[in-house]
PDB file of C-alpha atoms in Angstrom:
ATOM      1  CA  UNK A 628     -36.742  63.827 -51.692  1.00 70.00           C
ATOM      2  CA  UNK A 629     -38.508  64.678 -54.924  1.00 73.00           C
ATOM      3  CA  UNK A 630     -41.137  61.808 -54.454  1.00 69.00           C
ATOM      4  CA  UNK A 631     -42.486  63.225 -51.313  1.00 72.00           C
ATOM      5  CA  UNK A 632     -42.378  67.005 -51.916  1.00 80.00           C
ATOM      6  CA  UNK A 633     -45.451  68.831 -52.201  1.00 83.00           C
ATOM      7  CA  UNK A 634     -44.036  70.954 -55.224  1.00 86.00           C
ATOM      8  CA  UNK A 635     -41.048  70.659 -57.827  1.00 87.00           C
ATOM      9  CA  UNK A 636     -40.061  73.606 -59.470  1.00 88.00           C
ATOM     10  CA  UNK A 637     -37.339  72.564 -62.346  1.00 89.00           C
ATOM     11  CA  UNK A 638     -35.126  75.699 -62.532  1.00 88.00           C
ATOM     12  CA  UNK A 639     -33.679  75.493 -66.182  1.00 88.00           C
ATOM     13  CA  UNK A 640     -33.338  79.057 -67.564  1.00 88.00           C
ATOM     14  CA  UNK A 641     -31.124  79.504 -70.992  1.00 89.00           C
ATOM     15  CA  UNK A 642     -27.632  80.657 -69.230  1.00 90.00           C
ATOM     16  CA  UNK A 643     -24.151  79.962 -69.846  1.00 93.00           C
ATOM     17  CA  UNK A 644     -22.027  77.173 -67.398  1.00 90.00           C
ATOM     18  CA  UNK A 645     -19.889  78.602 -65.061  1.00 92.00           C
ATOM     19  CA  UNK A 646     -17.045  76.026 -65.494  1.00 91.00           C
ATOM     20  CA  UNK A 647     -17.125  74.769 -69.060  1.00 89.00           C
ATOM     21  CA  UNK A 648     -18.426  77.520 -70.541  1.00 94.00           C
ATOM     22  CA  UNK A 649     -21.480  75.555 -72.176  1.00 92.00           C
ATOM     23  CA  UNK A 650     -24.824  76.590 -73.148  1.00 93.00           C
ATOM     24  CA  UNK A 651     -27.384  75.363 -70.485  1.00 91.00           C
ATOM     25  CA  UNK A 652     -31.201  75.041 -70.017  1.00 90.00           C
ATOM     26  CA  UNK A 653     -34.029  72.793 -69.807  1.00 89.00           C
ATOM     27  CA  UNK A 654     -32.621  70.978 -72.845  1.00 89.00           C
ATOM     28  CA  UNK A 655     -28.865  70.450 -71.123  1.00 92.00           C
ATOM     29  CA  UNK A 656     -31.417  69.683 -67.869  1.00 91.00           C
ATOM     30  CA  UNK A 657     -33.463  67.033 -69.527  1.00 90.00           C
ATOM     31  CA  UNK A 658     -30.295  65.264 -70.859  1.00 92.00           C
ATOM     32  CA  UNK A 659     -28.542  65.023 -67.359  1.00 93.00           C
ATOM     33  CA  UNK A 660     -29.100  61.342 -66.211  1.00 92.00           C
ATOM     34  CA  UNK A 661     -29.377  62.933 -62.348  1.00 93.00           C
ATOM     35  CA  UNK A 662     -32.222  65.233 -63.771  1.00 92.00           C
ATOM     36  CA  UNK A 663     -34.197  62.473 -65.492  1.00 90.00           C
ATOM     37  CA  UNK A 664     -33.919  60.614 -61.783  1.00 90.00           C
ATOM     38  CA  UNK A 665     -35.271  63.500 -60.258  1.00 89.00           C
ATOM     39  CA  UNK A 666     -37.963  63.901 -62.938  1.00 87.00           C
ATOM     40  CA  UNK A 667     -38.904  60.107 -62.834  1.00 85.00           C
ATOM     41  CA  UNK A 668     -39.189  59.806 -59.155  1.00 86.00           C
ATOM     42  CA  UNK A 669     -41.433  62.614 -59.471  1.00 85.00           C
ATOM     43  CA  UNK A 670     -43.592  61.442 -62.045  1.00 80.00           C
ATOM     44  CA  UNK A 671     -43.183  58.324 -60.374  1.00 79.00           C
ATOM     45  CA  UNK A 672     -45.196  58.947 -57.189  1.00 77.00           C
ATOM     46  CA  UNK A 673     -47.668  61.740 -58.231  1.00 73.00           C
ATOM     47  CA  UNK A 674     -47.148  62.550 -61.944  1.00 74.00           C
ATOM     48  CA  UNK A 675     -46.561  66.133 -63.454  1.00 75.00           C
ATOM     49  CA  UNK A 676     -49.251  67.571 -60.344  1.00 79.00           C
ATOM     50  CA  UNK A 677     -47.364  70.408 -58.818  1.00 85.00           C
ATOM     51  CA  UNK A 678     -44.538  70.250 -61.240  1.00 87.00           C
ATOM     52  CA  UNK A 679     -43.161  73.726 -62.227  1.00 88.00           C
ATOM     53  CA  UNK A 680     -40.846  74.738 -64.843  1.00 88.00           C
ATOM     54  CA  UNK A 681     -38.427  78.300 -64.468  1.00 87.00           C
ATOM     55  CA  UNK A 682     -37.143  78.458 -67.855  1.00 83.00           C
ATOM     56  CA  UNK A 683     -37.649  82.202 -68.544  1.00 78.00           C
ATOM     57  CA  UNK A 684     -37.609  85.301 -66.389  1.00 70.00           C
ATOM     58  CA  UNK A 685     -37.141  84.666 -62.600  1.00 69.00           C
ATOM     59  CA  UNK A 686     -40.648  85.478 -62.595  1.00 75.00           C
ATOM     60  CA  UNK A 687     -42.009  83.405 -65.209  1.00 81.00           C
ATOM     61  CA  UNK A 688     -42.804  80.066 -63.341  1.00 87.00           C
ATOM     62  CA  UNK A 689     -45.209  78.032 -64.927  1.00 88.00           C
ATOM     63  CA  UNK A 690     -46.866  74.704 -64.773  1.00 90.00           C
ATOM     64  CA  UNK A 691     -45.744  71.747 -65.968  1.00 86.00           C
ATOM     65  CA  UNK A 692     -48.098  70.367 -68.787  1.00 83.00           C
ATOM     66  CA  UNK A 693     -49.011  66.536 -70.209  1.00 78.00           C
ATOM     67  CA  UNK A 694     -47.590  68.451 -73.501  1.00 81.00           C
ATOM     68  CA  UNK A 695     -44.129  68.870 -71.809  1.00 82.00           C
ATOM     69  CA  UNK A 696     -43.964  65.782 -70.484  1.00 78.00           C
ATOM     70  CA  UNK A 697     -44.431  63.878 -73.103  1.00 76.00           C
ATOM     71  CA  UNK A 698     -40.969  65.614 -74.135  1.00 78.00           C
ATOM     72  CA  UNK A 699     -39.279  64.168 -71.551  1.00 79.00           C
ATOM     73  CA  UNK A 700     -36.713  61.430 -71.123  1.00 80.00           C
ATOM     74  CA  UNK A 701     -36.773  59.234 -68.121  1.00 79.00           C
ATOM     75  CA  UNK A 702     -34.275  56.717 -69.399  1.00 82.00           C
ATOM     76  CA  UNK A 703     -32.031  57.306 -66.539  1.00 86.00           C
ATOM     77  CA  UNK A 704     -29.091  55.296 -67.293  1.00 87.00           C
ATOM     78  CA  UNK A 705     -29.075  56.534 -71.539  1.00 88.00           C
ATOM     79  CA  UNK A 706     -28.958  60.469 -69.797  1.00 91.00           C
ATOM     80  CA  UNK A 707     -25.690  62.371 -69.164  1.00 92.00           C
ATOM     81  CA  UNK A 708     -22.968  61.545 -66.457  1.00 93.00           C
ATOM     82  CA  UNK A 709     -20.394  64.040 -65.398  1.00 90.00           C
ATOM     83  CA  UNK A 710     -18.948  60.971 -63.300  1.00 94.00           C
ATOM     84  CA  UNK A 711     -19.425  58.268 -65.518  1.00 91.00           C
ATOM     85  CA  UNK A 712     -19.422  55.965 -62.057  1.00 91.00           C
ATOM     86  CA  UNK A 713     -22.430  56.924 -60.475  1.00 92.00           C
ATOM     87  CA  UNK A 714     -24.309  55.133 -63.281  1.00 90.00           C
ATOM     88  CA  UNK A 715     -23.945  52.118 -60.885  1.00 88.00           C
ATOM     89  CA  UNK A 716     -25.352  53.898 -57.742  1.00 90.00           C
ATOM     90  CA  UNK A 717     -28.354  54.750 -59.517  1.00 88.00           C
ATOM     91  CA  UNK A 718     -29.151  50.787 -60.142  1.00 86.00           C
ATOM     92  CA  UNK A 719     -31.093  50.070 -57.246  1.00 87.00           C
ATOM     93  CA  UNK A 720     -32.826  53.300 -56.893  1.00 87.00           C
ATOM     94  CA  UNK A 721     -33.978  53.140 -60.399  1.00 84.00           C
ATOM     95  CA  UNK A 722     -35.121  49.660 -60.128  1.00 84.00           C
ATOM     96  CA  UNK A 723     -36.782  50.313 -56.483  1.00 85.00           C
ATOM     97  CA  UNK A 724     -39.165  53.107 -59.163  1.00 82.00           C
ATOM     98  CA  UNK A 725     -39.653  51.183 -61.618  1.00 79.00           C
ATOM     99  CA  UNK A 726     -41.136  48.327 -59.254  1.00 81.00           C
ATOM    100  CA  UNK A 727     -43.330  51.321 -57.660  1.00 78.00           C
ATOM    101  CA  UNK A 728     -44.535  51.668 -60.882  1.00 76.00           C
ATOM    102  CA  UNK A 729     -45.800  48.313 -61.405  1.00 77.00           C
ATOM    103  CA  UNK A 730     -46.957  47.859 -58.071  1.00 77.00           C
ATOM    104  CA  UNK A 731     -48.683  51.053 -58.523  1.00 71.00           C
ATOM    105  CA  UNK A 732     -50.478  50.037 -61.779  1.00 64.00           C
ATOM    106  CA  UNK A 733     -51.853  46.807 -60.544  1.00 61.00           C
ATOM    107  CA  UNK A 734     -53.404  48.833 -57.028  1.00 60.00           C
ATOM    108  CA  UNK A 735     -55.588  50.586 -59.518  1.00 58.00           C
ATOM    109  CA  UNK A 736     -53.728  54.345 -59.590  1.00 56.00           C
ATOM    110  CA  UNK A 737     -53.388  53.954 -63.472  1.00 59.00           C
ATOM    111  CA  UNK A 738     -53.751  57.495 -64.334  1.00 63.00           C
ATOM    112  CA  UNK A 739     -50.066  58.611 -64.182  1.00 63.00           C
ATOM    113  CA  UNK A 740     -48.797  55.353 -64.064  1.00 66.00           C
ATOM    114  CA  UNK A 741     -50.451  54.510 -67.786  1.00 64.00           C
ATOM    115  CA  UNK A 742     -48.429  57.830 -68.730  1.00 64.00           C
ATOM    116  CA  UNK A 743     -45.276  56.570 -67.415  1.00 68.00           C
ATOM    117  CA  UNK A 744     -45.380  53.399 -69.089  1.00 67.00           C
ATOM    118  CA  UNK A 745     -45.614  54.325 -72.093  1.00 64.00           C
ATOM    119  CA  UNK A 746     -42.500  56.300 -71.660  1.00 61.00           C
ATOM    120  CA  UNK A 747     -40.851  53.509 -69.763  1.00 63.00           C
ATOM    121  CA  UNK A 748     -39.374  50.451 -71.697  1.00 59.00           C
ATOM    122  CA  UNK A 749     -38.181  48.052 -69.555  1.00 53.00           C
ATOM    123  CA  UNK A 750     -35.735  46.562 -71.905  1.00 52.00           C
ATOM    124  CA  UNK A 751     -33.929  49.694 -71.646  1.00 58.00           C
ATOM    125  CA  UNK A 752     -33.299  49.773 -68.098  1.00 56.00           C
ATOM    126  CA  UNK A 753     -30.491  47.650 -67.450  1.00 54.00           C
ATOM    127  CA  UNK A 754     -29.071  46.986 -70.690  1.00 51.00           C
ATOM    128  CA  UNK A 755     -25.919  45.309 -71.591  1.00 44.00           C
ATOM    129  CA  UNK A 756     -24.311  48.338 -73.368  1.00 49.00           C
ATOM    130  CA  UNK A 757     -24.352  50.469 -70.186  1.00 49.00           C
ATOM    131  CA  UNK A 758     -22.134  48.453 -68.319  1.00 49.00           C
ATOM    132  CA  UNK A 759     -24.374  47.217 -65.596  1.00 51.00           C
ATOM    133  CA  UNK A 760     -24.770  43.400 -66.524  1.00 48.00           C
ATOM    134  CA  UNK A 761     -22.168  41.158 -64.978  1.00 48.00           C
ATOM    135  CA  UNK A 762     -21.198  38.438 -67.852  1.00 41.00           C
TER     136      UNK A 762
END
């Protein structure tokens, strides 16, 4: 869904968990492997256009900048798993981007995609300390 929305707003304000009691915010966000899907997909099909960030007041909504992105972490599979498990159904979707991305950069929209790349290393998709290389 976050490809193909007109705006994301990533709602990260400093607060406390309600469960585990833990610090949150868009640091905790950024580490969550889910999050860093939802970022990449996002980045994936139009960049950081239309990409908010909540991190203050509920009023405070600003836009997302190249600075802040370049703070980001789209290594999907290195980010943070509540369920350890749903590493593997991220596999496909994760590859399915990455492909966009290449497919993207040789139709000539290198703008974002250039971006991306750079923050992208393919070696560390799939590798062989994450558990999702059959031996």
């Amino acid at each position: 869904y976050v490809s193909v929305v007109d705006r994301f707003i990533i709602c990260a304000p400093d607060a406390v968990h309600r469960d585990t009691q833990e610090p949150c915010g868009l640091h905790t966000y950024t580490c969550r492997g889910w999050c860093r899907l939802e970022m990449m997909a996002r980045a994936c099909s139009s960049g950081v256009e239309q990409v908010y960030l909540q991190i203050e007041a509920a009023d405070d909504l600003r836009a997302m900048t190249a600075a802040d992105f370049q703070t980001l972490s789209l290594r999907v599979f290195e980010g943070h798993f509540s369920v350890q498990s749903d590493v593997q159904k991220l596999v496909d979707p994760v590859l399915g981007l990455y492909c966009s991305i290449l497919r993207q950069g040789h139709e000539g929209h290198v703008e974002h995609i250039q971006v991306l790349r750079k923050h992208i290393e393919s070696d560390r998709f799939l590798t062989p300390t994450n558990g999702l290389h059959n031996s």
